Short mmCIF file of C-alpha atoms and ligand atoms in Angstrom, two decimals:
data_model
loop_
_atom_site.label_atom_id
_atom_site.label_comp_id
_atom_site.label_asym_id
_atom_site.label_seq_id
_atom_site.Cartn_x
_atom_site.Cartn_y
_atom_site.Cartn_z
CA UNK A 45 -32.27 7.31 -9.69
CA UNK A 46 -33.86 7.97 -6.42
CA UNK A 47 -31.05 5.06 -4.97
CA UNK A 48 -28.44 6.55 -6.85
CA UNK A 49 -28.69 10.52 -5.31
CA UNK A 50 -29.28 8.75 -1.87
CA UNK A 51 -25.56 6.62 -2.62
CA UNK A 52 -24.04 9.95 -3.82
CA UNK A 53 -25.10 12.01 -0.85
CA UNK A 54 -24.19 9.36 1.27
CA UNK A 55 -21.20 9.31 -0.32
CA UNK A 56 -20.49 13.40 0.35
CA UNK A 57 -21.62 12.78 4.00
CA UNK A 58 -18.99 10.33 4.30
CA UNK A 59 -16.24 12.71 3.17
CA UNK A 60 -16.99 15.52 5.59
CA UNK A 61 -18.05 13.17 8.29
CA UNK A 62 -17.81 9.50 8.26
CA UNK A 63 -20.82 7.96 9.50
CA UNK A 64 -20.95 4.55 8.46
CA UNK A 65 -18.64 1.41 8.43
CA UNK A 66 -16.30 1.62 5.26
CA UNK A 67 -15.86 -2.57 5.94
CA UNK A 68 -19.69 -3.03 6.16
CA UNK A 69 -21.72 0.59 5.84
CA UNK A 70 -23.44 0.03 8.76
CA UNK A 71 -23.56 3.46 11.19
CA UNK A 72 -21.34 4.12 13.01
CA UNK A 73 -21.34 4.62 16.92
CA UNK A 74 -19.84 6.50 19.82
CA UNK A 75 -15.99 6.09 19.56
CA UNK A 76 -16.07 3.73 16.39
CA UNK A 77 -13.96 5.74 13.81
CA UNK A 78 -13.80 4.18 10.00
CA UNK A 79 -14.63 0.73 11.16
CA UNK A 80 -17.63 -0.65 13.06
CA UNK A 81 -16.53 -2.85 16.15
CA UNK A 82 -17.46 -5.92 14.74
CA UNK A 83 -15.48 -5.23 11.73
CA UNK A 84 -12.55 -4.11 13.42
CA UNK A 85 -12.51 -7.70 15.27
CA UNK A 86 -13.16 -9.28 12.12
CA UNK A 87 -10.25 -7.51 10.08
CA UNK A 88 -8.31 -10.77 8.61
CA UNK A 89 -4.43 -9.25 9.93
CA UNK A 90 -2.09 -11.94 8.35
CA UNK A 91 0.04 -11.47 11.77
CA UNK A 92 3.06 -12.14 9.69
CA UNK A 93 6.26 -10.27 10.82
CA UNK A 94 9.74 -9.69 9.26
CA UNK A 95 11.46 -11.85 11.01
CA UNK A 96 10.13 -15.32 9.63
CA UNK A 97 9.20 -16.25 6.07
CA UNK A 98 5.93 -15.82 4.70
CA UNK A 99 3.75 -16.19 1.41
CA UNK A 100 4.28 -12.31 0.81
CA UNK A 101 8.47 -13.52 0.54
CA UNK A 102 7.49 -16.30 -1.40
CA UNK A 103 5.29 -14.44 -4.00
CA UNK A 104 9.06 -12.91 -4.63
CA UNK A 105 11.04 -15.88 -4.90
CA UNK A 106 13.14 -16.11 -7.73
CA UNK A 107 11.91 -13.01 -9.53
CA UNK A 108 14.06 -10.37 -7.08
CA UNK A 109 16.42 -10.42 -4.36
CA UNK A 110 14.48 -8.57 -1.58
CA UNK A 111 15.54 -8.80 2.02
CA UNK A 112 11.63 -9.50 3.08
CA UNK A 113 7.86 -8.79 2.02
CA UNK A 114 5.07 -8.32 4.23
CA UNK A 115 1.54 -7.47 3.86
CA UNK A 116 -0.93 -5.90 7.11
CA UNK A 117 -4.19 -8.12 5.66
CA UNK A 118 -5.43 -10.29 3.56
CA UNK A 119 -7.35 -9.59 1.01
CA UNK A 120 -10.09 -11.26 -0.44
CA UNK A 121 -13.14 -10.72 -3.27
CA UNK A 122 -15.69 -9.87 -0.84
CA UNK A 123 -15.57 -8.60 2.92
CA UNK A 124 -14.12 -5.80 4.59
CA UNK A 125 -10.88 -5.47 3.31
CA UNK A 126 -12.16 -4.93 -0.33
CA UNK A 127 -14.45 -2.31 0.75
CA UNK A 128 -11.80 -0.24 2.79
CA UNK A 129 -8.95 -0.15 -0.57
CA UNK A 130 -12.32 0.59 -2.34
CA UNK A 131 -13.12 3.29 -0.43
CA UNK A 132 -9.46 4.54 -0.24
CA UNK A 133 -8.59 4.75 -3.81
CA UNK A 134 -11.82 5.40 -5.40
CA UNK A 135 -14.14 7.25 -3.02
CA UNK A 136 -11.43 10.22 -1.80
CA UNK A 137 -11.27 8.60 1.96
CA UNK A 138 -7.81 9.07 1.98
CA UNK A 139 -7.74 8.71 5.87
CA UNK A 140 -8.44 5.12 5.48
CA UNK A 141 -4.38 5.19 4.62
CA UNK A 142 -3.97 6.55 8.06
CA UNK A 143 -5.72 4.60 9.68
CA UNK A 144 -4.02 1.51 8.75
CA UNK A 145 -0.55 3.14 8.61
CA UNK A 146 -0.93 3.38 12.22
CA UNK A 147 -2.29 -0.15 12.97
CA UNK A 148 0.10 -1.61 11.00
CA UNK A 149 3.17 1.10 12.39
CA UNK A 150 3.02 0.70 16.28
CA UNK A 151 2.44 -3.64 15.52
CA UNK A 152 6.20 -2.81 13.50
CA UNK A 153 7.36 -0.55 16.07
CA UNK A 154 6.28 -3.10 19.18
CA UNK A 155 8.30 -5.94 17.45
CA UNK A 156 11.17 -3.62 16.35
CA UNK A 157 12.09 -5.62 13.12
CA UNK A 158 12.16 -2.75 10.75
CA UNK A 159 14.00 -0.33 13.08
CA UNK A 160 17.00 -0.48 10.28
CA UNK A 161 15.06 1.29 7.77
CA UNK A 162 16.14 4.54 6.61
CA UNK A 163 13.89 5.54 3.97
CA UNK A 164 10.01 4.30 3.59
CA UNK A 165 9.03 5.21 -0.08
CA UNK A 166 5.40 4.64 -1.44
CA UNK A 167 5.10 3.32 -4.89
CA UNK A 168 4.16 6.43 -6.71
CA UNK A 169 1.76 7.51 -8.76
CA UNK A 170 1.76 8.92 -12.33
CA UNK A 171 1.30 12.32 -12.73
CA UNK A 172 -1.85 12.33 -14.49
CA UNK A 173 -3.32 9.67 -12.14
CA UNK A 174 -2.23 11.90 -8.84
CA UNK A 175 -3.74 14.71 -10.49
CA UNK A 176 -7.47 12.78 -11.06
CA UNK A 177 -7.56 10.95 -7.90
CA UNK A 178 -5.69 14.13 -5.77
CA UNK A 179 -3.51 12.00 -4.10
CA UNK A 180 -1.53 8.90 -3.91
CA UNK A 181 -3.60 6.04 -1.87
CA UNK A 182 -0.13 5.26 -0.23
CA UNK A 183 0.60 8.41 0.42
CA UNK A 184 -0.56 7.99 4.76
CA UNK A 185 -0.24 4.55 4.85
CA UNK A 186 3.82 5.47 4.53
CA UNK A 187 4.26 8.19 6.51
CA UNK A 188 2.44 7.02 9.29
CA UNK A 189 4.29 3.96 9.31
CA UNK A 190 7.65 5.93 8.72
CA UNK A 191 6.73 8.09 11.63
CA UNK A 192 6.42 4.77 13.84
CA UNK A 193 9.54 2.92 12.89
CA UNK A 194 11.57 6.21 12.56
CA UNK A 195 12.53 6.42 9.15
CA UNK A 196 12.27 9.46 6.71
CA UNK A 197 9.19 9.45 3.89
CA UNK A 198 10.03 9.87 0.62
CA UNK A 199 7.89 9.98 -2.13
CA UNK A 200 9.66 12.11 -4.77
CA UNK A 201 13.00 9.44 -5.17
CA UNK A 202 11.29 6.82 -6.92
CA UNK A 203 8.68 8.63 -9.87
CA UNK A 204 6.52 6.55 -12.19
CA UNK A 205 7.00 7.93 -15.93
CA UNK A 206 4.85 6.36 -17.77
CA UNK A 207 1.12 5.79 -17.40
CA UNK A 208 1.03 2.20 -18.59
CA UNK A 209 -1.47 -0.03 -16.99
CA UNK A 210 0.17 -2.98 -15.07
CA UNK A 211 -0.17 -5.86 -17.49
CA UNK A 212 -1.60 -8.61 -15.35
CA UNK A 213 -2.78 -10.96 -17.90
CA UNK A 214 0.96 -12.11 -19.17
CA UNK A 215 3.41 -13.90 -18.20
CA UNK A 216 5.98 -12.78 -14.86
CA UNK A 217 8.76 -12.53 -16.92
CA UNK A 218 7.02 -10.69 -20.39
CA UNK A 219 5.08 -8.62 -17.45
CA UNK A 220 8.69 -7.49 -15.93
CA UNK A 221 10.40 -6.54 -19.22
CA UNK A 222 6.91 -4.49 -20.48
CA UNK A 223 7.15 -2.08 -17.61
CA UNK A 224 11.03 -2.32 -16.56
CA UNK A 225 11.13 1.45 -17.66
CA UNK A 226 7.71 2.88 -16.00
CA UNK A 227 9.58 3.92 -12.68
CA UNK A 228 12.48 5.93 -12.90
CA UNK A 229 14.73 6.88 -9.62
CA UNK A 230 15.96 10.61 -8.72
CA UNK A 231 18.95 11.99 -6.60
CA UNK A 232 20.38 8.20 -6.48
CA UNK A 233 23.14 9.19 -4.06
CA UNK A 234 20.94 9.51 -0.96
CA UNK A 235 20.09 6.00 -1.41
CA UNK A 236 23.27 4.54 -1.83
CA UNK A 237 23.95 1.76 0.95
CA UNK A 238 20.56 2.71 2.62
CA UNK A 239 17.76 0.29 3.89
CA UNK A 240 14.41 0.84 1.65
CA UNK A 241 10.69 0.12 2.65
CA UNK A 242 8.56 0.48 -0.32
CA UNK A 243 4.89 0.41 0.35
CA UNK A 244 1.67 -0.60 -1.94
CA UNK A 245 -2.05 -0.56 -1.27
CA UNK A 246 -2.46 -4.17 -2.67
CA UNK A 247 0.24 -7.23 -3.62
CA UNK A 248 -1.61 -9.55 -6.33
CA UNK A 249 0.69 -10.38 -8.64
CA UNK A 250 3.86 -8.48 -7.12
CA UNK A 251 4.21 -7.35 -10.59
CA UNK A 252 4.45 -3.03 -9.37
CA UNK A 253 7.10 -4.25 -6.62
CA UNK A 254 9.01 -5.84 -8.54
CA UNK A 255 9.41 -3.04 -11.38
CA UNK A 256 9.95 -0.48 -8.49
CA UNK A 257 12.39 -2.43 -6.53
CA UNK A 258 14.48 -3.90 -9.56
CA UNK A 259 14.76 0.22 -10.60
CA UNK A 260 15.96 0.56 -7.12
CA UNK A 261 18.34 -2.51 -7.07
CA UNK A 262 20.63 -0.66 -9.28
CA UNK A 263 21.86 1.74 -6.29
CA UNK A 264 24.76 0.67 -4.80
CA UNK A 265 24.52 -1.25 -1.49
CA UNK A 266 20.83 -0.67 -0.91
CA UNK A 267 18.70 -3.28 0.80
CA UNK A 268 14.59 -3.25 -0.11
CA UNK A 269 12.00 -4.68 2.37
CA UNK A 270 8.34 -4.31 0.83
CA UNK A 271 4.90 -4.51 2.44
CA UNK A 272 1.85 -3.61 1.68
CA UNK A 273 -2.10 -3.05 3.38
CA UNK A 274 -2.86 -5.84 1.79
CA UNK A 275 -2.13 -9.44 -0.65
CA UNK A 276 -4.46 -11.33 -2.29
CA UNK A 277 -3.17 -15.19 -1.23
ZN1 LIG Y 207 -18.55 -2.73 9.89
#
């Protein structure tokens, strides 16, 4: 009981005022904002760009015709990465999204490979989820990358209508036509013949992407790149 208060407060601390490591919980120092140093050095980047292929394209291949995938990090079972999306979606550190939106925004920026995107749209949340959790994980991740690569955020074109849980467990194909009609798009037009970055917090299965961007395949002319913080290799 006595641990649990002390994890809780901790926990409240941590909203107001970070204090400790989200990659490791140990405290924070002097100029060390959401990550410790050590962690920061340690944080696995996958250094892939969107110029060459990758194992975020191939994760793709065959399922949906995508003009390129990318993912920030690796993610893994254990170690920092799975502590920071823990922290983002389930412990209301919604900076966390920031943070990495701007990592991983000036790396796209310096190379310039995504400076043909016109819209950057986060895969949304449903309703009832946004309202629980108060805001969409990928909400800062997007529009700090949009902001770095010049493209407009949009998170009310694509909107998730149904509340279904991502069905993991079956096969790709029974997985795709389960969910085909969870996402639905609004005002079509603006997208028509425009380049699309959709953003996730996590790529396992590439299940989500590829329900989101096969809804937004049927737009005339438009072109869908799709990263995400992290994939799970
Ligand atoms: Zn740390």
């Amino acid at each position: 009981m006595q641990n649990r208060i002390s994890n809780i407060l901790k926990d409240v601390t941590n909203i107001l005022l970070p204090i400790s490591c989200f990659g490791c919980n140990a405290r924070l120092y002097g100029g060390e904002v959401m990550l410790c140093t050590l962690c920061r050095h340690q944080l696995p980047l996958t250094e892939y760009n969107f110029n060459e292929e990758n194992a975020v394209d191939r994760i793709f291949y065959g399922r949906i015709n995508i003009k390129k995938a990318n993912s920030f990090l690796f993610f893994t079972d254990i170690g920092i990465v799975k502590n920071l999306i823990h922290n983002l979606k389930y412990k209301n550190q919604e900076k966390i999204g920031e943070f990495l939106g701007d990592w991983f925004g000036q790396i796209l920026k310096k190379n310039g490979h995504l400076n043909n995107i016109d819209y950057v749209i986060p895969v949304p949340l449903h309703q009832k989820k946004f309202r629980k959790r108060g805001y969409n994980q990928v909400s800062l991740f997007a529009q700090r990358i949009a902001f770095h690569i010049n493209a407009t955020y949009a998170d009310d074109l694509l909107i998730k209508t149904a509340n279904t849980k991502t069905q993991t467990k079956k096969n790709r194909l029974g997985r795709w036509y389960d969910n085909r009609s969870l996402f639905e798009i609004r005002n079509s037009d603006m997208l028509k013949h425009k380049n699309i970055l959709l953003l996730d917090d996590v790529i396992t299965t590439g299940a989500t992407m590829e329900i989101c961007a096969s809804s937004l395949k049927k737009i005339d002319g438009v072109g869908i790149y799709i990263a995400s913080m992290a994939f799970v290799q």
